XYZ file of C-alpha atoms in Angstrom:
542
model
C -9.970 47.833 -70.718
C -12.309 48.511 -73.380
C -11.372 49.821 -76.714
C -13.517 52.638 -77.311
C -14.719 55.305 -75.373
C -17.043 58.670 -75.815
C -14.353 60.926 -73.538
C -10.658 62.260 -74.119
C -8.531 59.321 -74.839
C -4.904 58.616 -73.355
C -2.200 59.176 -76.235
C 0.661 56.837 -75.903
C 2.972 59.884 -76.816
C 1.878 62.578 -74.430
C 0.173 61.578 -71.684
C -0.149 64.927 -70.367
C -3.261 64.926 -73.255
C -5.243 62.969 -71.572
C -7.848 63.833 -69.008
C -11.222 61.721 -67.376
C -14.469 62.587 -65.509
C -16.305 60.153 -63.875
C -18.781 60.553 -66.806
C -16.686 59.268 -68.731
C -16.018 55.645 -67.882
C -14.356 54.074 -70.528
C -11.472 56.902 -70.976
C -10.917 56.305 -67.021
C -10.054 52.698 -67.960
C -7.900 53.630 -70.772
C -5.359 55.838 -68.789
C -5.885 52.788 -66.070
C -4.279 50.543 -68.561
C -1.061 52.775 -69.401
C 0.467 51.217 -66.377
C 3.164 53.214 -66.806
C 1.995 56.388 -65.974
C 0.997 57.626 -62.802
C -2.148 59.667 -62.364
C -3.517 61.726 -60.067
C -7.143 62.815 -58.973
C -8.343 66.333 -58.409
C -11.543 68.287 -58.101
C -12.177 72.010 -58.550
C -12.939 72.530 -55.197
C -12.581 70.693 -51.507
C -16.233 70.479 -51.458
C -16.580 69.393 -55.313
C -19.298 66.840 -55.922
C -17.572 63.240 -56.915
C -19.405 63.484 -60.289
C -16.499 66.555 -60.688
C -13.971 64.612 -60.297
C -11.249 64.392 -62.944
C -8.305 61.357 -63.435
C -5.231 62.630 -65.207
C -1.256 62.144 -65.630
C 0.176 63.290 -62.450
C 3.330 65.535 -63.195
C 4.288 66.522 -60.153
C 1.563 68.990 -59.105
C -2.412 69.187 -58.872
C -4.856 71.478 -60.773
C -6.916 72.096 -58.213
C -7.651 70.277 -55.166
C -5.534 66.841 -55.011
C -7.508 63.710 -53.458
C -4.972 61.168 -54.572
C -2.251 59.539 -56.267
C -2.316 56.535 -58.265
C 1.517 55.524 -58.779
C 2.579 53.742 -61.806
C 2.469 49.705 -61.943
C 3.918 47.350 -63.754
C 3.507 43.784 -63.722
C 7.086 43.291 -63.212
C 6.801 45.173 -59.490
C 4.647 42.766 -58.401
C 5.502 40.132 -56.014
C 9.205 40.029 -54.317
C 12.034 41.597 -56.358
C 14.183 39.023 -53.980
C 12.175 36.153 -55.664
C 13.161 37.862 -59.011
C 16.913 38.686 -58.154
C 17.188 35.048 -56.713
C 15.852 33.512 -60.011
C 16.476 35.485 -62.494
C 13.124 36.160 -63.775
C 11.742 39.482 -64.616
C 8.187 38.519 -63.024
C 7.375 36.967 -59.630
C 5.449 34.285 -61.612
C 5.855 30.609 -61.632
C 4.334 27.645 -63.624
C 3.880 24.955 -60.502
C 5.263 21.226 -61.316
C 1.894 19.419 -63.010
C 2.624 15.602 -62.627
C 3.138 13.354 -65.494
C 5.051 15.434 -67.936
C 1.397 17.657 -67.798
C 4.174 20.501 -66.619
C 5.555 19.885 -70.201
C 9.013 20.874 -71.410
C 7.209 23.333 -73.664
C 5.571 24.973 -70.885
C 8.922 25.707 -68.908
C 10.616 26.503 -72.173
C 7.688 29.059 -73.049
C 7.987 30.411 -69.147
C 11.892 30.837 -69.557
C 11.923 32.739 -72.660
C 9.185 35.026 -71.272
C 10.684 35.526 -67.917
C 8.984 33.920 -66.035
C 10.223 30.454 -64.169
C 8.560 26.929 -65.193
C 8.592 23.925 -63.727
C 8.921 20.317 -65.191
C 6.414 17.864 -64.032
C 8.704 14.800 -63.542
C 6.613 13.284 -60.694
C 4.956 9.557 -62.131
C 7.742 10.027 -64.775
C 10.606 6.535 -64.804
C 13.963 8.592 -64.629
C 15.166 8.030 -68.256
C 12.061 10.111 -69.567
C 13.066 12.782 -66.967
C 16.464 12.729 -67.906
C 15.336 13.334 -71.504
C 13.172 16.116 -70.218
C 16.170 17.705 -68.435
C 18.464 17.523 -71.714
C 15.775 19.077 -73.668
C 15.697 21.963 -70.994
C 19.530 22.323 -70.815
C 19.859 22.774 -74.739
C 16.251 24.782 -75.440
C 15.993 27.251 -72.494
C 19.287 28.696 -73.240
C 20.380 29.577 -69.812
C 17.306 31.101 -68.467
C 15.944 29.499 -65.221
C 14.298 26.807 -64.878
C 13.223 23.697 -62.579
C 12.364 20.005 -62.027
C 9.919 18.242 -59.822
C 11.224 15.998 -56.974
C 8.029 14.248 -55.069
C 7.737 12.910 -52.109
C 7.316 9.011 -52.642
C 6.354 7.038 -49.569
C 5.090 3.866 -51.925
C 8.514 3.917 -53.741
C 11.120 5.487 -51.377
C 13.882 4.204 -54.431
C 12.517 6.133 -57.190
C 12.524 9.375 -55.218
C 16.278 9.014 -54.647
C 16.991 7.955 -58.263
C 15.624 11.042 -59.231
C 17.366 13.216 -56.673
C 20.715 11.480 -57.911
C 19.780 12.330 -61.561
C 18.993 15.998 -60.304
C 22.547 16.154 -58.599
C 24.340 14.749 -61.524
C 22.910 16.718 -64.409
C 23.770 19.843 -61.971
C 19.700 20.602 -62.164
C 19.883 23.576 -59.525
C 16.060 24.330 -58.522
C 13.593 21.869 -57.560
C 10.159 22.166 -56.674
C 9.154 19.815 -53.471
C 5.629 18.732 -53.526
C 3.794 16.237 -51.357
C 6.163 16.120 -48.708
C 4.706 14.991 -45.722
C 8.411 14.923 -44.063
C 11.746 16.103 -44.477
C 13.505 13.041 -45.920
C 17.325 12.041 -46.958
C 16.532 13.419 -50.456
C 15.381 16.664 -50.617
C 18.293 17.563 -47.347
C 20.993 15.705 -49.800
C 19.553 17.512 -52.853
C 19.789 20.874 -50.383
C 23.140 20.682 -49.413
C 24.867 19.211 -51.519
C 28.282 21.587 -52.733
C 27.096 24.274 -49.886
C 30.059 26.000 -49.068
C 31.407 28.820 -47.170
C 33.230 32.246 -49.134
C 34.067 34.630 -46.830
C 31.284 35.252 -44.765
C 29.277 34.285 -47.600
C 27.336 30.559 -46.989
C 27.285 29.305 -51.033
C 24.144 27.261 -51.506
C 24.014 26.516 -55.346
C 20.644 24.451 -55.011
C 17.468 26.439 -54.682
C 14.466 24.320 -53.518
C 10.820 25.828 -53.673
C 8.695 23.608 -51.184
C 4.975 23.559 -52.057
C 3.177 22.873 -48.675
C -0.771 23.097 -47.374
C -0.086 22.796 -43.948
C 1.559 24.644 -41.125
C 3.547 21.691 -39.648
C 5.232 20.663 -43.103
C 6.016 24.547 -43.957
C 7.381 24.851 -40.280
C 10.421 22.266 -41.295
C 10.778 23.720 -44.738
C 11.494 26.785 -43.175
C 13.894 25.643 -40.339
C 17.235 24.312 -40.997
C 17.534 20.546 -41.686
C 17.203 18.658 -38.530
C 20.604 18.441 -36.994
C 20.354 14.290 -35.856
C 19.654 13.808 -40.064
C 22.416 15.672 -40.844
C 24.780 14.342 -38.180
C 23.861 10.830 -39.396
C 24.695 11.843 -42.660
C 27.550 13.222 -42.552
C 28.860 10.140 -40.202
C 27.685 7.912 -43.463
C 29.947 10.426 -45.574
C 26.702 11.637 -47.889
C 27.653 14.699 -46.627
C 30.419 16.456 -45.604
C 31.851 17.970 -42.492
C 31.505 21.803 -43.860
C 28.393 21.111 -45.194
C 26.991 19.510 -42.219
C 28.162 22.836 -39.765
C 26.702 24.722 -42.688
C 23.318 23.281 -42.157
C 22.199 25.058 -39.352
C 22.241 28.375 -41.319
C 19.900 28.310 -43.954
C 16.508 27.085 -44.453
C 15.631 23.667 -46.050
C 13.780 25.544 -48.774
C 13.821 29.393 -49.508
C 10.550 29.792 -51.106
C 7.594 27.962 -49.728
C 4.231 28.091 -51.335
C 1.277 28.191 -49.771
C -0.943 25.593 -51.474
C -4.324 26.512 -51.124
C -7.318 24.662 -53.081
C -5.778 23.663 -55.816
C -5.773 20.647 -58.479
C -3.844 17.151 -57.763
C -2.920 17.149 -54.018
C -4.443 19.547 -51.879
C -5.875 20.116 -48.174
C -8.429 22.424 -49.766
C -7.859 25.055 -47.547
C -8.836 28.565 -48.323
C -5.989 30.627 -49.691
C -6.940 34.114 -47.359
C -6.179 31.770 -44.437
C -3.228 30.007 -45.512
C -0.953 32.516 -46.748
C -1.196 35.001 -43.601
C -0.231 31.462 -41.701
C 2.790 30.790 -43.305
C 3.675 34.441 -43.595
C 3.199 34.566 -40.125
C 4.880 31.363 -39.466
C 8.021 32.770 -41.345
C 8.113 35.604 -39.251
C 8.526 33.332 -36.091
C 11.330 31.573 -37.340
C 13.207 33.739 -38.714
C 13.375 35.899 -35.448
C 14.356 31.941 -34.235
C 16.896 31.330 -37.110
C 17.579 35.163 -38.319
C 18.174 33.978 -41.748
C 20.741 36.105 -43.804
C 18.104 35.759 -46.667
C 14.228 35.255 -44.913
C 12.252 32.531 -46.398
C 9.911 34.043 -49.231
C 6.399 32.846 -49.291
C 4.185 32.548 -52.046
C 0.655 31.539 -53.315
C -0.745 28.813 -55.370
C -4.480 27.421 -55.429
C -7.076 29.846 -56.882
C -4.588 31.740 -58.777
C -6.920 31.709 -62.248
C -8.038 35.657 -62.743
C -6.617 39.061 -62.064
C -8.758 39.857 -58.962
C -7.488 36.426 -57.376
C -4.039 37.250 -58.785
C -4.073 40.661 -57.402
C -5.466 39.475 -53.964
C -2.152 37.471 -53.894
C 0.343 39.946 -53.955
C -1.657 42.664 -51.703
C -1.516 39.757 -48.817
C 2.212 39.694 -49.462
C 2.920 37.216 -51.608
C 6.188 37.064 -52.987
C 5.038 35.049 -56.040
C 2.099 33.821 -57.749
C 2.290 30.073 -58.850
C -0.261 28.572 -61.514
C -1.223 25.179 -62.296
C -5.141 24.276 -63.548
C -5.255 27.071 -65.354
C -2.006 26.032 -67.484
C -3.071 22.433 -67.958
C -5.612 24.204 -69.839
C -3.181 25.481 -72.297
C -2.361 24.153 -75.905
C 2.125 23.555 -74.405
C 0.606 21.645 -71.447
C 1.582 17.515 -71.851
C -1.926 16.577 -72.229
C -4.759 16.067 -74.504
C -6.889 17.894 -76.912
C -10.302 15.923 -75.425
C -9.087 17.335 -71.712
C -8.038 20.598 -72.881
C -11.710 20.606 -74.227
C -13.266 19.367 -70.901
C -11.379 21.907 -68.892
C -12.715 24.525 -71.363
C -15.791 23.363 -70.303
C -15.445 23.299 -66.734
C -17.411 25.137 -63.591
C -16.054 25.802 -60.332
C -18.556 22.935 -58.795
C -17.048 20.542 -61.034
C -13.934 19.471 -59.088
C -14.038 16.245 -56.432
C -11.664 14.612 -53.688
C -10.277 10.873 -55.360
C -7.803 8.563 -53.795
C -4.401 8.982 -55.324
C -2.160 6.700 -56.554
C 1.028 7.842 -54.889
C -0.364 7.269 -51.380
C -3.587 5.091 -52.172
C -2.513 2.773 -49.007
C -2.533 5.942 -46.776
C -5.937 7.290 -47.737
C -4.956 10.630 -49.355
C -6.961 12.138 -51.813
C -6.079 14.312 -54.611
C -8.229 16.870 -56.656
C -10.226 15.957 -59.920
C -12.875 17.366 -62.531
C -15.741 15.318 -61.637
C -17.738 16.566 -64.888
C -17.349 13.856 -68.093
C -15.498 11.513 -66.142
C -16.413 8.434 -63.958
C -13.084 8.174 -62.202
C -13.407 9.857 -58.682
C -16.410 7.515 -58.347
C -14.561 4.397 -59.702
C -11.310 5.097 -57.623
C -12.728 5.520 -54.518
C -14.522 2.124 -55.075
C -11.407 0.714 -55.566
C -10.194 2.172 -51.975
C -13.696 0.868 -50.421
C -12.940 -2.947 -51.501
C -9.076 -2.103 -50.294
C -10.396 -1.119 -46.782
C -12.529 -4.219 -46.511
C -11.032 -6.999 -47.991
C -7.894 -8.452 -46.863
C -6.514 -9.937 -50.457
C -8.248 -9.927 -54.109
C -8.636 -13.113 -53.326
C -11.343 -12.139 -50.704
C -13.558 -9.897 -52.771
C -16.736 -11.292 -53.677
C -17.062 -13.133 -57.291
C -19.729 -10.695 -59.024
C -18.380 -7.816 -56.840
C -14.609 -8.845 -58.951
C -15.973 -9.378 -62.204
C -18.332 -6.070 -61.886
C -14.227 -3.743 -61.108
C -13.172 -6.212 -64.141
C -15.311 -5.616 -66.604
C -16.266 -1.588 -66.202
C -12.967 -0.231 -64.672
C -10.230 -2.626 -65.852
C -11.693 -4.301 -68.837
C -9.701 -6.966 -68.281
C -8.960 -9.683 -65.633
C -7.238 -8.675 -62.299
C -4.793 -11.848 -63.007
C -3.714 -10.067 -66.207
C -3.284 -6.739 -64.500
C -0.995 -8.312 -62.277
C 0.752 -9.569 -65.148
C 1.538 -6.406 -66.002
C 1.833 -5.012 -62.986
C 5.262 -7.815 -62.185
C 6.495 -6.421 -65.729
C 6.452 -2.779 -64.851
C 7.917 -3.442 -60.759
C 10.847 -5.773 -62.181
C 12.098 -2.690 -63.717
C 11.189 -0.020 -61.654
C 11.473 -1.802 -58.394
C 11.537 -5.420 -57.640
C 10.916 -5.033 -53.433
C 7.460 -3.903 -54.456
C 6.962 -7.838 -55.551
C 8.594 -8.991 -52.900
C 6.790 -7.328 -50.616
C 3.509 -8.226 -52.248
C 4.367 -12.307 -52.361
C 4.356 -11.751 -48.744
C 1.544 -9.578 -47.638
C -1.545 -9.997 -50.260
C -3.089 -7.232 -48.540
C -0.051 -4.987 -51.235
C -0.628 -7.186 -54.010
C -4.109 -5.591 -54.223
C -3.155 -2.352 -53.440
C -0.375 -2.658 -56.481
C -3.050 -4.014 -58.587
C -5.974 -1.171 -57.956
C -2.929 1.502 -58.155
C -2.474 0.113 -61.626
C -6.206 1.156 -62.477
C -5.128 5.030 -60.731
C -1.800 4.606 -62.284
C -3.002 4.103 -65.447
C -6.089 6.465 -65.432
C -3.821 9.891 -66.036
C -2.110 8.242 -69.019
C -5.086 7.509 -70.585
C -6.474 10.999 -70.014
C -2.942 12.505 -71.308
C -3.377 10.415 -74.414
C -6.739 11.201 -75.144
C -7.602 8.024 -75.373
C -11.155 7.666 -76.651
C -12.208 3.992 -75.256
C -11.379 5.137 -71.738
C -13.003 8.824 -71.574
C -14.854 7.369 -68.663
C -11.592 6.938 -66.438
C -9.809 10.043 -67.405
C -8.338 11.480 -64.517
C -7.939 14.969 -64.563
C -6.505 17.076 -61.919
C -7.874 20.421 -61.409
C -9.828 22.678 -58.861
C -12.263 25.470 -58.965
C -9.705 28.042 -60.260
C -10.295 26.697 -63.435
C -14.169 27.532 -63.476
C -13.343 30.928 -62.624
C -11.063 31.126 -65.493
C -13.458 29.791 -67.772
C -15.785 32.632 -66.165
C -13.646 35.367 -66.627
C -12.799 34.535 -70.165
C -16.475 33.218 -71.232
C -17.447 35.587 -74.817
C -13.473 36.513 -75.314
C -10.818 35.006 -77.141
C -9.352 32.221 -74.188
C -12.635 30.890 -73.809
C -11.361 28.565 -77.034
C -8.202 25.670 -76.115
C -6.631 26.388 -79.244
C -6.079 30.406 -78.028
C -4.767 29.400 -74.646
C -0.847 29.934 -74.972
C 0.858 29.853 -71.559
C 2.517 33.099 -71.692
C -0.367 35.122 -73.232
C -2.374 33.512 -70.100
C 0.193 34.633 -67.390
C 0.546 38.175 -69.097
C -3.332 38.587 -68.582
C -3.145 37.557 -65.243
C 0.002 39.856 -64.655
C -1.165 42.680 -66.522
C -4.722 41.815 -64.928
C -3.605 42.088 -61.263
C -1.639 45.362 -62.232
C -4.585 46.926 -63.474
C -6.514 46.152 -61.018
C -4.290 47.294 -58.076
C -4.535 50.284 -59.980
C -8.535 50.378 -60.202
C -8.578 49.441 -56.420
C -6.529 52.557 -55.908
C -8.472 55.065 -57.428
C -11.345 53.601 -55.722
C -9.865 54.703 -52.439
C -9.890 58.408 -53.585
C -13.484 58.566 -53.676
C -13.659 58.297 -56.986
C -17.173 57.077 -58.378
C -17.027 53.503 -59.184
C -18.255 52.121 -62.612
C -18.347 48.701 -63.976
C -16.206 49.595 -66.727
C -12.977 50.362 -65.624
C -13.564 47.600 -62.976
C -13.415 45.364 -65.616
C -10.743 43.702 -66.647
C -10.995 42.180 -70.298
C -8.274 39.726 -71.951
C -6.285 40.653 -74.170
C -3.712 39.568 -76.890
C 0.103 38.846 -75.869
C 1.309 41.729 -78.596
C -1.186 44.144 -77.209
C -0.297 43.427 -73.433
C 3.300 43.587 -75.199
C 2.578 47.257 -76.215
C 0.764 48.327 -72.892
C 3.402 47.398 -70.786
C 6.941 48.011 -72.594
């Protein structure tokens, strides 16, 4: 989409102007961009060389011999118009639920009002500052659509139901599930909670979007709650008798996302093998089920350029859903220094950590590796955890070595802190830790991983060593594809002008692919797709 060009140019007021030879490569990519006109391509002759071919505004009929049709696409056709009717949302696009506030309320707010659907990162948060997100939301978004983050949290099962109460009580009605390794009481209670039957209709005012990376977590998403759960919960009146019959009709979650590799937790697997899966998966089960709505899947992980963009809705996603790339952006609830570093940041730059959530388990989470020490550090911290049975056990130079480069501090005084923060946020941590050391040192390391994020969200300069930054290789090829224009700087990244580029990006490229299939000569520059500013995507696509 380059802005000038040696050949006839489109006119914005009569297309029917505007004509393009293969010679001519930079007027081809002009009437590419008018997305909303549909051209067609023709040659003189059946036998006409390819160099003869000519692009132009198709009105119905050919001059000459017609080799093709390239309809008319606009960004808000791409995706599932179900996903969009079900929202509200004029494009199939969603901001995914960044931990720690980094999905900020300005982020969601900035996704609402451009019609899109964000999604606050409450996950880490204590449940005041979520409520205080969610009032924010209620009185700034104005109606428009909008979501929280509820987390699976094996290490504190009581915080994950305090913040499905809050949900249910400030009448929040779409979540986004994340790390779920199982179905448990919360996100079923959160589900059906007020489903009701009109008519024939089955009422189900909350919406949950499950992001999942494997097959055997997006196969119980997809299936109704499991009928002993909800039997048990209805006989301990959580829910009720309609709701529990109710149950077996719909799907735990209506949209699932196919996490691919993608920042924070991830199984790294490749998105071109993941979404067929759980497309195909869906297909199963609804045959199984037969759904009066089919689950919708969508695509997350990668999701940082047009071409990936594109690639997602011509495998059939129903949505695209964006995370590293927004971090990177100037509404996202972290710093200027890791804005910066993301800027900065290659595709090889990204390692597997331990994370704090589920540091006893072993899982690992997604990093930058590049200007920070943390992967390294954390997954020291997880070596000593594996081998020693208490602090007390670890070596005296191996304890002072973790003291003085990670904690900068002593461990005793970490604890200290640590018995401050679980006496308000939950006491059966300490209880549990007075009576198995082995947790009193996991508590005390997840204070280092705990703390690490914060200190990277602050910008903290004394601790730029143990920033932890989540983030995967989309964000190199971001930072590739917007190297020598205007994104490449933090301080131009605004989350809507982002998403429009990669909307109006995967559009135009749809459109390129297209009249590539005619036989059309190829050419580098209406391949190319260059970003652009929000008012000029604006006046290309309304």
């Amino acid at each position: 989409m380059t802005t000038t060009s040696a050949g006839p140019r489109p006119s914005a007021g009569n297309p029917s102007a505007a004509w393009a030879s293969p010679r001519e490569p930079q007027a081809v990519a002009q009437l590419l961009a008018r997305l909303n006109w549909p051209l067609s391509v023709n040659a003189h002759e059946p036998d006409s060389a390819p160099q003869d071919y000519r692009i132009e505004p198709w009105h119905g009929s050919a001059k000459g011999h017609l080799l093709g049709i390239i309809p008319a696409l606009h960004p808000d056709q791409l995706g599932s118009a179900a996903f969009r009717q079900y929202h509200g949302v004029r494009y199939a696009y969603m901001s995914g639920a960044m931990a720690a506030g980094i999905g900020s309320e300005s982020i969601v707010e900035e996704m609402a009002q451009s019609g899109m659907l964000g999604i606050f990162g409450a996950a880490g948060l204590s449940p005041e500052r979520v409520e205080q997100a969610l009032t924010r939301l209620e009185q700034n978004c104005g109606g428009k659509p909008w979501g929280a983050n509820l987390i699976h949290s094996p290490s504190e099962p009581r915080l994950e139901a305090a913040v499905t109460d809050l949900y249910l009580r400030r009448n929040v009605r779409l979540v986004e599930a994340s790390a779920f390794l199982d179905l448990t009481p919360n996100i079923i209670r959160y589900r059906l909670s007020g489903v009701h039957q009109r008519g024939h209709e089955i009422v189900v005012p909350n919406r949950v979007v499950a992001k999942v990376s494997r097959v055997e977590v997006a196969t119980k998403f997809m299936s109704p709650a499991p009928p002993k759960l909800v039997a048990h919960m209805v006989s301990t009146g959580v829910l009720t008798e309609e709701q529990g019959r109710l149950a077996a009709y719909i799907p735990v979650a209506q949209d699932v996302t196919a996490e691919a590799d993608s920042g924070g937790h991830t199984d790294n697997r490749p998105l071109v093998s993941l979404l067929p899966s759980l497309i195909a998966l869906r297909d199963r089960l609804q045959d199984e089920f037969k759904f009066a709505e089919p689950v919708r899947v969508g695509a997350a992980g990668g999701i940082a350029t047009p071409q990936s963009t594109a690639a997602a809705y011509l495998m059939g996603a129903a949505y695209v859903m964006v995370g590293s790339v927004h971090q990177a952006c100037v509404e996202s609830g972290t710093s200027d220094v890791v804005r910066k570093l993301l800027a900065e940041a290659q595709q090889a730059d990204c390692i597997m950590a331990p994370a704090a959530d589920m540091f006893e388990m072993g899982v690992k989470l997604q990093v930058l590796r590049r200007g920070t020490m943390f992967a390294m550090r954390a997954t020291k911290l997880h070596e000593l955890y594996r081998t020693y049975a208490s602090v007390d056990d670890i070596p005296v130079a191996e304890r002072q070595q973790i003291e003085k480069t990670m904690f900068q501090t002593t461990l005793d005084h970490v604890w200290q802190q640590t018995v401050e923060f679980f006496t308000r946020r939950d006491p059966r941590q300490l209880e549990r830790a007075e009576k198995e050391p082995k947790h009193k040192m996991a508590l005390i390391f997840r204070w280092y991983l705990g703390q690490s994020s914060r200190w990277a969200n602050q910008g903290l300069p004394e601790r730029r060593l143990d920033y932890q930054i989540w983030c995967g290789p989309s964000m190199g090829a971001f930072n590739e594809w917007t190297k020598g224009t205007f994104l490449a700087e933090p301080p131009a990244r605004k989350v809507s002008t982002v998403a429009l580029n990669l909307l109006y990006g995967a559009a135009y490229v749809q459109r390129a692919n297209a009249l590539q299939w005619t036989g059309f000569p190829v050419h580098p520059d209406w391949q190319r797709v260059i970003p652009q500013e929000r008012q000029t995507l604006l006046d290309l696509i309304n």
